[in-house]
Coordinates of C-alpha atoms in Angstrom, one line a residue:
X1 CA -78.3 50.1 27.9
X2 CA -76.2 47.2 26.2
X3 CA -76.1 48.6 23.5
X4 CA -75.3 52.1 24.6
X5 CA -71.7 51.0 25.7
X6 CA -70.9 48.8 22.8
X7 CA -71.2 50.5 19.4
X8 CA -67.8 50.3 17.8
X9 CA -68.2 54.1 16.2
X10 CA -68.2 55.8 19.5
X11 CA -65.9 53.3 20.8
X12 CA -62.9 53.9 18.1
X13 CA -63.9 58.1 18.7
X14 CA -62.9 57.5 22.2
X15 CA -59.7 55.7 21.3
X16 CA -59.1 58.6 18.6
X17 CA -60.1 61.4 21.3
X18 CA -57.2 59.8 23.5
X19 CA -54.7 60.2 20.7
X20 CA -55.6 63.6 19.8
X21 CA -55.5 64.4 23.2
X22 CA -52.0 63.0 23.7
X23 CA -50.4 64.6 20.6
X24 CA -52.1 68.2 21.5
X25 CA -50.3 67.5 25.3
X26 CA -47.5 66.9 23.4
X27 CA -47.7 69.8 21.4
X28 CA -48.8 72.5 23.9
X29 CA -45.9 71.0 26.1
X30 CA -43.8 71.7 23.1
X31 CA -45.4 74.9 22.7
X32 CA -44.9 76.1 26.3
X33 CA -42.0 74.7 26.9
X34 CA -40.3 76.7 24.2
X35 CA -42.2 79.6 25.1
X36 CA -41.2 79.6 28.5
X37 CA -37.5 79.1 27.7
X38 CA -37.8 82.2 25.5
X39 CA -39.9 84.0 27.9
X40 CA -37.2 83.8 30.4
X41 CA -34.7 84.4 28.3
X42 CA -36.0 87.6 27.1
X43 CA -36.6 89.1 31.0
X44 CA -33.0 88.2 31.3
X45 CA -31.7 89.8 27.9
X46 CA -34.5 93.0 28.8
X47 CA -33.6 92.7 32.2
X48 CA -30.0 93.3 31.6
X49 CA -30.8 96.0 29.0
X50 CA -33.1 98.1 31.2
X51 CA -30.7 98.0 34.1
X52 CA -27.7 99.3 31.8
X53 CA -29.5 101.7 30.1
X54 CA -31.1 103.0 33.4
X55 CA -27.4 103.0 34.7
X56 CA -26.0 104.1 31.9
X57 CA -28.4 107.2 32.0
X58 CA -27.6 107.5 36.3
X59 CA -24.2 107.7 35.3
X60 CA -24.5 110.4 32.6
X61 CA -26.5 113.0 34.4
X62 CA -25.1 112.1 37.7
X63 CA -21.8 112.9 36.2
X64 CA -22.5 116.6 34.6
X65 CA -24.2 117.2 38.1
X66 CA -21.2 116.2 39.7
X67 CA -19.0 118.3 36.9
X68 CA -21.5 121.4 37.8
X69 CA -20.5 120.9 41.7
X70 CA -16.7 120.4 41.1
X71 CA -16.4 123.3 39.2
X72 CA -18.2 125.0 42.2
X73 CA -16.1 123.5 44.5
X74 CA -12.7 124.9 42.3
X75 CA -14.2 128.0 42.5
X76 CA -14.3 128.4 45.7
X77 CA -10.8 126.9 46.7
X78 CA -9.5 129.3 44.1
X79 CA -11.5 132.0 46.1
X80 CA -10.1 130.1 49.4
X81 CA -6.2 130.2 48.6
X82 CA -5.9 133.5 47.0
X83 CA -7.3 134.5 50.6
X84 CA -4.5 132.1 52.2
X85 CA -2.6 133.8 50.4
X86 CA -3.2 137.3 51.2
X87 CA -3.5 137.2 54.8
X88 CA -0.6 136.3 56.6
X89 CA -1.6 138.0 60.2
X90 CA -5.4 137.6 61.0
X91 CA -4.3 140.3 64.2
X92 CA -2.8 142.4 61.6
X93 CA -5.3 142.2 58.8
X94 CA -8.0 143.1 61.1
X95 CA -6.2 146.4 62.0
X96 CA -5.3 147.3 58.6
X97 CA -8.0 149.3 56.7
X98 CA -5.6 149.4 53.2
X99 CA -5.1 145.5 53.6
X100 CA -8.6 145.2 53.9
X101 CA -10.3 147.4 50.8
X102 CA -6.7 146.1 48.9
X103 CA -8.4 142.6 49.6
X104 CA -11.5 143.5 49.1
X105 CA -10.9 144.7 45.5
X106 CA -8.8 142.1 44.5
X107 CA -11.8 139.1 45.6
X108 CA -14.9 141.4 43.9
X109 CA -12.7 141.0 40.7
X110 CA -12.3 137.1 41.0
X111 CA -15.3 136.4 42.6
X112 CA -17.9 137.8 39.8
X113 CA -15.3 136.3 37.2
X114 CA -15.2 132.9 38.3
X115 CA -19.3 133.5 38.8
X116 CA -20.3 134.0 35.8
X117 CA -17.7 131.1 34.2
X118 CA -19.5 128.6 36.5
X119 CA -22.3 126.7 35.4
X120 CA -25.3 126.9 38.0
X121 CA -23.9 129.6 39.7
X122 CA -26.2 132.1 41.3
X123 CA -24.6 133.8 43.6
X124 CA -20.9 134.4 45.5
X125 CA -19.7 136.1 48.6
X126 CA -17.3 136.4 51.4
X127 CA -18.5 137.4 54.8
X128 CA -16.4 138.4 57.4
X129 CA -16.7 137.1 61.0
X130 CA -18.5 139.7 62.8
X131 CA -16.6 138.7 66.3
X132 CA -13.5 139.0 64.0
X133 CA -13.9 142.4 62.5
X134 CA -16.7 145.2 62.3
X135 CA -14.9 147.4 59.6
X136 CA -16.0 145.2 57.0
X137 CA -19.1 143.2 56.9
X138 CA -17.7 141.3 53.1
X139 CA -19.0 141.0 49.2
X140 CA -22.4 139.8 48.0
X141 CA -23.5 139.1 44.5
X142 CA -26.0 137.5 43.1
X143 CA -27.2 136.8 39.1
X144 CA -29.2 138.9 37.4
X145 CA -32.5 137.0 36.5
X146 CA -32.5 139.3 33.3
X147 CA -29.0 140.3 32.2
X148 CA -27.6 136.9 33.9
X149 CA -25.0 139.3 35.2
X150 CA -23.5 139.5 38.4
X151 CA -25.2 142.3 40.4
X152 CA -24.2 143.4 44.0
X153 CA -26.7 142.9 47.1
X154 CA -26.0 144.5 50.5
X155 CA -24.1 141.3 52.7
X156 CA -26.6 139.8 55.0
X157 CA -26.4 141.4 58.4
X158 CA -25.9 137.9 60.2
X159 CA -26.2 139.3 63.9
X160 CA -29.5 140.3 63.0
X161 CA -30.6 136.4 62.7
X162 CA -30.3 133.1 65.3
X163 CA -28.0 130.7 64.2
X164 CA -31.0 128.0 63.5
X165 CA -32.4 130.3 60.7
X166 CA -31.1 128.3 58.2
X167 CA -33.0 130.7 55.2
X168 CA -31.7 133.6 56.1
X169 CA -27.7 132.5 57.9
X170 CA -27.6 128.6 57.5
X171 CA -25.0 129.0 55.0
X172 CA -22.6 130.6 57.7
X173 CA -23.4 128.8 60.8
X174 CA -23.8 125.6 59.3
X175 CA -20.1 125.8 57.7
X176 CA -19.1 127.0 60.8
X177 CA -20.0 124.1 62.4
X178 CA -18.6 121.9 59.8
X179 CA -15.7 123.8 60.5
X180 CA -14.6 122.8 56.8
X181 CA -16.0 122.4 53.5
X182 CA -19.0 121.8 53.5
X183 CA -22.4 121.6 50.9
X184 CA -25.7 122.9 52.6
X185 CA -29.1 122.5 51.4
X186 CA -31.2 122.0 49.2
X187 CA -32.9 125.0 51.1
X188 CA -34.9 127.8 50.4
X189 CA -32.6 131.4 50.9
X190 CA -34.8 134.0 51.4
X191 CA -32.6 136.6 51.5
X192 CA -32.9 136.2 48.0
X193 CA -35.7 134.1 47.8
X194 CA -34.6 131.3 45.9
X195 CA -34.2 127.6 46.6
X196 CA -30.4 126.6 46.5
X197 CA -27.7 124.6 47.1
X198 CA -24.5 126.4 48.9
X199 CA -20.9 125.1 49.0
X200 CA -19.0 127.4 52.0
X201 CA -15.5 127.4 53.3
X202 CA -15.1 128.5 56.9
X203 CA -11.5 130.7 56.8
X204 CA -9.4 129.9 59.4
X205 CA -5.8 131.6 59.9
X206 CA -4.0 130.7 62.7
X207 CA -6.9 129.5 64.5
X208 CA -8.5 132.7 64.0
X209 CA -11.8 132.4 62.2
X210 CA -11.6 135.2 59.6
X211 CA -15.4 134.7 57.9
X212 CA -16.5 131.8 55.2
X213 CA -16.3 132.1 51.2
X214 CA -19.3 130.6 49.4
X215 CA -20.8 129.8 46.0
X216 CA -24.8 129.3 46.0
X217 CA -26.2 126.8 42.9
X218 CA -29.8 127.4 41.4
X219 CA -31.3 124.5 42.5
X220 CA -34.0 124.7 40.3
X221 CA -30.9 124.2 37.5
X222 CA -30.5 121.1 38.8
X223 CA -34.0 119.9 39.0
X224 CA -34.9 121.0 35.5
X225 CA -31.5 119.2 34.2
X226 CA -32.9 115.4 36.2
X227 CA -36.3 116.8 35.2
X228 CA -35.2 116.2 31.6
X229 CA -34.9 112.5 31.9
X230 CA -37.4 110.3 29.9
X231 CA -37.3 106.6 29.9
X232 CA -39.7 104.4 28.4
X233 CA -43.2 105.7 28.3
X234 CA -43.6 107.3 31.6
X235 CA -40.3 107.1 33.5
X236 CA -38.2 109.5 34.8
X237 CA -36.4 110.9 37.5
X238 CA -36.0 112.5 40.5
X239 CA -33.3 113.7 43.4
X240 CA -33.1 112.1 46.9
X241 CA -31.7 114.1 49.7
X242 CA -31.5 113.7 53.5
X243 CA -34.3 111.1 53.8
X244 CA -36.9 113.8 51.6
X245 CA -38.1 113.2 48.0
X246 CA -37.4 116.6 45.9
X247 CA -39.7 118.0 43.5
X248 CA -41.1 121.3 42.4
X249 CA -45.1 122.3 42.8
X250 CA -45.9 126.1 41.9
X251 CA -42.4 126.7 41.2
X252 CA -41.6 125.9 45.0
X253 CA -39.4 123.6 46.2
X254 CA -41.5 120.8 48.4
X255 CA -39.4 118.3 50.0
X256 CA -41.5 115.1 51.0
X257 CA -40.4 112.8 53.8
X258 CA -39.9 109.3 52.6
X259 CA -41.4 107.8 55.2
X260 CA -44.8 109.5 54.5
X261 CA -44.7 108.1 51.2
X262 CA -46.2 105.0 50.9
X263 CA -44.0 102.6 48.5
X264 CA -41.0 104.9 48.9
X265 CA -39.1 103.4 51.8
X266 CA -38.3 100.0 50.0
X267 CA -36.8 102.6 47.3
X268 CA -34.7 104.8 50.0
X269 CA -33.6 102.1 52.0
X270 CA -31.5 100.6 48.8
X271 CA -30.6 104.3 47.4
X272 CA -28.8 104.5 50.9
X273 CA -27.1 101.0 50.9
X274 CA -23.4 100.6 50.2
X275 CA -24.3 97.4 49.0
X276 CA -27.4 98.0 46.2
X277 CA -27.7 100.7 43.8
X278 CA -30.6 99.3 42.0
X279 CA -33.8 97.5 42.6
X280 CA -37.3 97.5 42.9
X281 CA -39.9 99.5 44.7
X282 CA -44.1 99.4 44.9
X283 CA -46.5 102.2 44.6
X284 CA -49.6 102.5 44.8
X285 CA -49.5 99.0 43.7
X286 CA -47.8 99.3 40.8
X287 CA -43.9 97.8 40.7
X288 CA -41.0 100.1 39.6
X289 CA -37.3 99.5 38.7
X290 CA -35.0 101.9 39.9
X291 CA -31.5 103.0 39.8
X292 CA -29.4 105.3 41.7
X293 CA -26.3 107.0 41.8
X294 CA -24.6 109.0 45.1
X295 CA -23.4 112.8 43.6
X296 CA -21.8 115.1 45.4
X297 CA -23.8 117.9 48.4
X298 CA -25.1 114.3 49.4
X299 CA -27.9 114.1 46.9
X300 CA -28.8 110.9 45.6
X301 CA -30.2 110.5 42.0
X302 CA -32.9 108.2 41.0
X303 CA -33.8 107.3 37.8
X304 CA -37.0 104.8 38.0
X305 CA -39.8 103.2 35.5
X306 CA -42.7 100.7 35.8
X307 CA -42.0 97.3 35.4
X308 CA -44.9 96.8 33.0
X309 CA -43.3 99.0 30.5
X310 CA -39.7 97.5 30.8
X311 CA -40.8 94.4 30.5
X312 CA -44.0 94.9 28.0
X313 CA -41.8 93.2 24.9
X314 CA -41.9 90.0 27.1
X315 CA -45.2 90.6 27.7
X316 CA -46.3 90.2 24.3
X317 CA -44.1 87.2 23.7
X318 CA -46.2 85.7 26.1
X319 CA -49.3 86.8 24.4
X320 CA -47.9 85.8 21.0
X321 CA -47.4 82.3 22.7
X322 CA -50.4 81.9 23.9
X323 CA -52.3 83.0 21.0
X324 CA -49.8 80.4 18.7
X325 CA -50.7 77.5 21.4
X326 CA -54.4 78.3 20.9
X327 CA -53.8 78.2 16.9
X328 CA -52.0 75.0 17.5
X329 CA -54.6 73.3 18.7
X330 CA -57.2 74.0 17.1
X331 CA -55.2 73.1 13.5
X332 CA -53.6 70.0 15.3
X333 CA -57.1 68.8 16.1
X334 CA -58.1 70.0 12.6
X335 CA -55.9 67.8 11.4
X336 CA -54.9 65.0 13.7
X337 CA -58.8 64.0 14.6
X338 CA -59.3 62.8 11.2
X339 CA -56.2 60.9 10.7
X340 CA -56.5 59.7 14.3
X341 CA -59.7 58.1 12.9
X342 CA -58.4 56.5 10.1
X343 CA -55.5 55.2 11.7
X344 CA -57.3 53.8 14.9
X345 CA -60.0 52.5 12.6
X346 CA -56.8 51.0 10.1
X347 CA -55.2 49.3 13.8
X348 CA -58.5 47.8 15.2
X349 CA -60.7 46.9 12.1
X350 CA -60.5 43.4 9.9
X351 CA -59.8 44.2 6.4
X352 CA -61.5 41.6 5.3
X353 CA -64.9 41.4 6.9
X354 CA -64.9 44.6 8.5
X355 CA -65.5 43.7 12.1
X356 CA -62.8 44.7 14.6
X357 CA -60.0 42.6 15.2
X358 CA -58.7 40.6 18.2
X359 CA -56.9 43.5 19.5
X360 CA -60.3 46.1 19.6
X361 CA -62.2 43.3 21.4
X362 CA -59.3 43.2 24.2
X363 CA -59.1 47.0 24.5
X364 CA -62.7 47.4 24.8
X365 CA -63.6 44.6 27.3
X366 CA -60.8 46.2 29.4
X367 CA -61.5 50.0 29.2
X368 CA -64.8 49.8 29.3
X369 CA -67.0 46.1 29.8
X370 CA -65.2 45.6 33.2
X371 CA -67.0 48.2 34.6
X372 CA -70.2 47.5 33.6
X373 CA -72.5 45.4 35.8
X374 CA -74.5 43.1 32.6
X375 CA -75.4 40.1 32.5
X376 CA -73.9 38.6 28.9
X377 CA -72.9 36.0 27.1
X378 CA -69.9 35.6 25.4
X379 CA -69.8 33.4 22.1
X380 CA -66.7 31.5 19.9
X381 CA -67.7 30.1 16.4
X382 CA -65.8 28.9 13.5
X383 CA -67.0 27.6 10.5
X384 CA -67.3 23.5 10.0
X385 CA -64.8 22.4 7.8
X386 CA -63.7 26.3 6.3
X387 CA -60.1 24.5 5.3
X388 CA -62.3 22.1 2.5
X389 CA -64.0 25.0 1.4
X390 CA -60.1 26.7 0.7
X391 CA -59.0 23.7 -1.0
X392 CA -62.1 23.0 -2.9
X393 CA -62.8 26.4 -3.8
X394 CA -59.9 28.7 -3.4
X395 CA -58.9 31.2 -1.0
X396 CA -60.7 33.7 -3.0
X397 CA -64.2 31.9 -2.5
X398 CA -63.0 31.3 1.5
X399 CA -62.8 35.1 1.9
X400 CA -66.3 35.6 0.3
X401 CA -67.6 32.9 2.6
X402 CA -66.0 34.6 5.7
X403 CA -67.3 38.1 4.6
X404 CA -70.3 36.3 4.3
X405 CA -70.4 35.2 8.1
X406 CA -69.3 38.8 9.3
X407 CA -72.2 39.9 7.6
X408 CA -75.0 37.8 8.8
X409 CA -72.6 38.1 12.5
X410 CA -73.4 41.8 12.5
X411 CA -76.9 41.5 10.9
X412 CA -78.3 39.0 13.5
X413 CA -76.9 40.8 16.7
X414 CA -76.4 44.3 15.6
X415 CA -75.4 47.4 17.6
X416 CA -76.5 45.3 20.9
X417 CA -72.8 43.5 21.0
X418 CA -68.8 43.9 20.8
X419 CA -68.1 41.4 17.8
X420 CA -65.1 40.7 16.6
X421 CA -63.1 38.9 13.9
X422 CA -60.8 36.4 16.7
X423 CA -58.5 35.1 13.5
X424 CA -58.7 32.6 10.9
X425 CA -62.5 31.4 10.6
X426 CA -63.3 32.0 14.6
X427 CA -65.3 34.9 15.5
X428 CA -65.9 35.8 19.0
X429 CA -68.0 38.7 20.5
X430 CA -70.2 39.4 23.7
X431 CA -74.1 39.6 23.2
X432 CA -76.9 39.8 26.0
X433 CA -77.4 36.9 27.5
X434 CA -81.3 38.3 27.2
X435 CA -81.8 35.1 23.8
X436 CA -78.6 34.6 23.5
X437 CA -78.9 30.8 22.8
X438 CA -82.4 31.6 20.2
X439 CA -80.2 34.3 18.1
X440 CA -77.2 32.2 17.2
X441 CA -79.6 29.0 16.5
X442 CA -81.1 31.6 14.1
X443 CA -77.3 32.6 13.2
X444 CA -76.8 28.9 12.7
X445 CA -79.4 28.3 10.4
X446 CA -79.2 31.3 8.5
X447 CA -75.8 30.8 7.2
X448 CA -76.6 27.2 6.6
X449 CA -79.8 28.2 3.9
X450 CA -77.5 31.2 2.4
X451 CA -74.4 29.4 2.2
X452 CA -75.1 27.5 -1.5
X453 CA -74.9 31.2 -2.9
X454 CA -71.0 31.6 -2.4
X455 CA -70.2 27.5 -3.4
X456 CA -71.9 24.8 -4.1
X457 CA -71.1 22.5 -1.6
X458 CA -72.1 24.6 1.3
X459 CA -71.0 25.3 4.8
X460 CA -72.2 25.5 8.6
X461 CA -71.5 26.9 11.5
X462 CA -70.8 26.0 15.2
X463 CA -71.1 27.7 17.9
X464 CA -69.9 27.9 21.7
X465 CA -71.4 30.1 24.5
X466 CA -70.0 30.7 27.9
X467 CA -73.0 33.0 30.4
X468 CA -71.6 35.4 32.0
X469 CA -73.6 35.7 35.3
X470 CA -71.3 37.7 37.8
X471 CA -70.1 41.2 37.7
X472 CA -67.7 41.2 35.1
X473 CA -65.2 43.1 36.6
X474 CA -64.0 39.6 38.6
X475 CA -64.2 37.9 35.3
X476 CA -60.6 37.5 33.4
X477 CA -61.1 37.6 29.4
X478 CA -58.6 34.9 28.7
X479 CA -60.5 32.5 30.8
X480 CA -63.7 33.4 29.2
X481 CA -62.6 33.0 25.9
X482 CA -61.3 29.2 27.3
X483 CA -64.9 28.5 28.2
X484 CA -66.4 29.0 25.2
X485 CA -63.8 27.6 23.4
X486 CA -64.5 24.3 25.0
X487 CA -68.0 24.9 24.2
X488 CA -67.3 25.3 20.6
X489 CA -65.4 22.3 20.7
X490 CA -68.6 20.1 21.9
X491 CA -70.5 22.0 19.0
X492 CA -68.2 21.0 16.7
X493 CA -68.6 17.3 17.2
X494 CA -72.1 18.0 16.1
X495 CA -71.9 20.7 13.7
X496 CA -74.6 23.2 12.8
X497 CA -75.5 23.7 16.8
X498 CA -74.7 25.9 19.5
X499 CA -73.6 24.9 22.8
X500 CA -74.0 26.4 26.1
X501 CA -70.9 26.2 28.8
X502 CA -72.2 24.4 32.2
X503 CA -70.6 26.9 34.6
X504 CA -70.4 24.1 36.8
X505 CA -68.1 22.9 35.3
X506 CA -69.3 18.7 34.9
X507 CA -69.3 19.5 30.7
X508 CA -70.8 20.9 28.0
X509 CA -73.6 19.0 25.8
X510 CA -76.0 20.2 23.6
X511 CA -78.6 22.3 24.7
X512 CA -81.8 20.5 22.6
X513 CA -84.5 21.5 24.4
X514 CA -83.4 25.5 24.7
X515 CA -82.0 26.0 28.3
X516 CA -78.9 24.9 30.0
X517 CA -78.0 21.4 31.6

């Protein structure tokens, strides 16, 4: 078990793991750190772009909408004033049957004119109040599906309808209750059987309500135009009106509550604040961005597209990171494991004799020996008189001889102990304390017989051991190393010998007859 804790190989790959593992940190922080600052800056930059180009699109259709209604609207008013114009006396107009068919020429001219000019256009009429006049019921025409002329159609007979009928007389009761100008719909007419939009003008002369002039707009014109709008993969977009979603199925106008939409409210709520005209909506649990724009007959127009595409770019930026932090690390621990080795091995290894140095012994007893429960020894020697051998010999001959020592150090006690080269000629190191005091007499006296090899006059070693009884956690290294120290100071005034530290503290003799005094 000893030995299992204390074998300097998987000792100095745990000090290299902790390295590696701080410069990958480092690394992957690096990584994701830079990664995440780009991330976010590239929602903001694609953020920004989506939004103005979405707007950018609002704006553009929403304005040729807009132009299609206005010129609408001028038709009309032209329609309106050349009326203004005409009649000066609703009491005498009403009387006069030349006035009347005068009139009446004069606005079937203009009206299919102006008509046919006006983009969207579908149909125009006037329609005389029936309260006001029964002479005349007014002017209907409506565009050819074929020729995309204007045709006639026999006026609508409005008495024959309630005023709630809004297919068949909403576009003169409701502009009578405007009492102004006023857009109606989008509605299905089925007097003509088409779904339209109608901008009508309720003519009032002297507080006399003469009849209404109107201009009806193929809705389906307008839905095809918004219809037209592609953005991204799959977005698009789609008209808002009067709390209903607009869209075509079977060539029929459907118009779909919001509120039985699920996802939709979030989206109507902000296309009908004066404060937001973009956001985000959820359906069917997918996110949106949207933008909106207000255009005139009080339709709202909303141009939308899933977040996921908008923001897929960013998306792969964050793949591309993570895929480059992956890389990283497996080429940073390609690389850095190795050199982590050789530099950890560099910082706690002895050039010399190979054993590890002061510093490895300290790390080691305090990572990893002060948790252990184990009942050890720990041992100091030096070698007798290594300063004669220097001078006698050389320096060159005292590094053999301490090579030497390291060797038969490591041979006698093996993979069973931390051993390390403490500086100069001392050695210390932690051994069982299971013949602790048999393997460095047999330390002793082996260096002693081999020592004639390296120089001729020999050398010896001495030896102090300090037991290490207690858990080893309460034990503080510094004061160990003291013990034994003054145990190797008692061996050395014997040389040759190992001496055992009375833990009792009275003092240290030699041990001649194998156990402690």
């Amino acid at each position: 078990m000893y030995g299992s804790i204390c074998r300097k190989d998987s000792d100095v790959k745990e000090i290299r793991d902790r390295i590696t593992k701080f410069v990958v940190i480092c690394t992957l922080a690096a990584v994701l750190l830079t990664g995440t600052v780009s991330t976010v800056t590239a929602n903001r930059i694609v953020s920004s772009s989506a939004a103005e180009c979405m707007q950018m699109q609002c704006d553009v259709t929403g304005g040729k909408v807009n132009e299609l209604m206005n010129s609408v609207e001028s038709s009309v008013r032209f329609l309106c004033e050349s009326t203004y114009a005409y009649i000066d006396s609703p009491q005498d107009f009403a009387n006069d049957i030349v006035s009347m068919n005068n009139y009446d020429t004069m606005m079937t001219a203009a009206m299919k004119k102006l008509s046919e000019s006006t983009s969207g256009s579908m149909a125009v009429y006037y329609r005389y109040n029936p309260d006001y006049t029964t002479r005349m019921k007014g002017r209907f025409f409506v565009r050819s599906k074929e020729t995309k002329a204007m045709r006639e159609e026999p006026p609508t007979d409005i008495s024959a309808y309630k005023s709630t009928d809004i297919e068949h007389v909403g576009w003169y009761y409701e502009a009578v209750k405007a009492g102004g100008p006023v857009w109606i719909g989008p509605y299905h007419n089925s007097n003509i059987n088409r779904d339209i939009m109608s901008y009508v003008v309720p003519i009032k002369i002297q507080g006399t309500l003469v009849g209404v002039i109107g201009m009806d707009v193929d809705f389906r014109y307008i839905a095809d135009y918004i219809g037209q709008i592609s953005i991204y993969d799959t977005g698009g977009a789609f008209s808002v009106s009067d709390g209903k979603i607009l869209q075509y199925d079977n060539e029929k106008l459907i118009r779909i509550p919001v509120e039985n939409i699920s996802g939709y409210q979030e989206l109507y709520a902000a296309v009908h604040s004066d404060q937001e005209t973009s956001g985000t909506y959820t359906k069917n649990g997918k996110q949106s961005v949207f933008t909106s724009k207000d255009m005139n007959g009080g339709l709202h127009l909303v141009i939308s597209a899933p977040t996921a595409e908008i923001y897929k770019d960013s998306y792969r930026l964050i793949l591309l990171i993570t895929v480059l932090m992956v890389a990283s690390t497996a080429v940073i621990l390609a690389i850095s494991r190795p050199i982590c080795t050789r530099i950890v091995q560099m910082a706690y290894t002895d050039r010399l004799t190979g054993l590890p140095n002061r510093e490895y012994f300290r790390d080691i007893y305090d990572s990893r020996m002060k948790e252990k429960n184990i009942q050890s020894t720990m041992f100091m020697l030096d070698i007798d008189h290594f300063k004669m051998v220097n001078d006698t010999y050389g320096h060159a001959v005292g590094d053999k001889v301490l090579t030497a020592v390291a060797g038969e150090i490591r041979d006698i006690f093996g993979k069973n102990a931390i051993l390390s080269r403490w500086g100069g000629d001392e050695f210390v190191g932690i051994i069982p304390s299971d013949g602790d005091l048999e393997r460095c007499r047999e330390l002793c006296q082996r260096v002693s017989e081999d020592s004639t090899e390296i120089c001729a006059g020999g050398y010896t070693l001495s030896v102090g051991l300090y037991r290490i009884r207690e858990n080893m956690a309460g034990n503080n290294i510094e004061n160990m190393v003291s013990k034994a120290d003054m145990a190797l100071y008692e061996a050395k005034g014997v040389r040759n010998c190992a001496m055992v530290y009375n833990k009792m503290g009275a003092d240290c003799k030699p041990d001649r007859n194998g156990a402690e005094n």
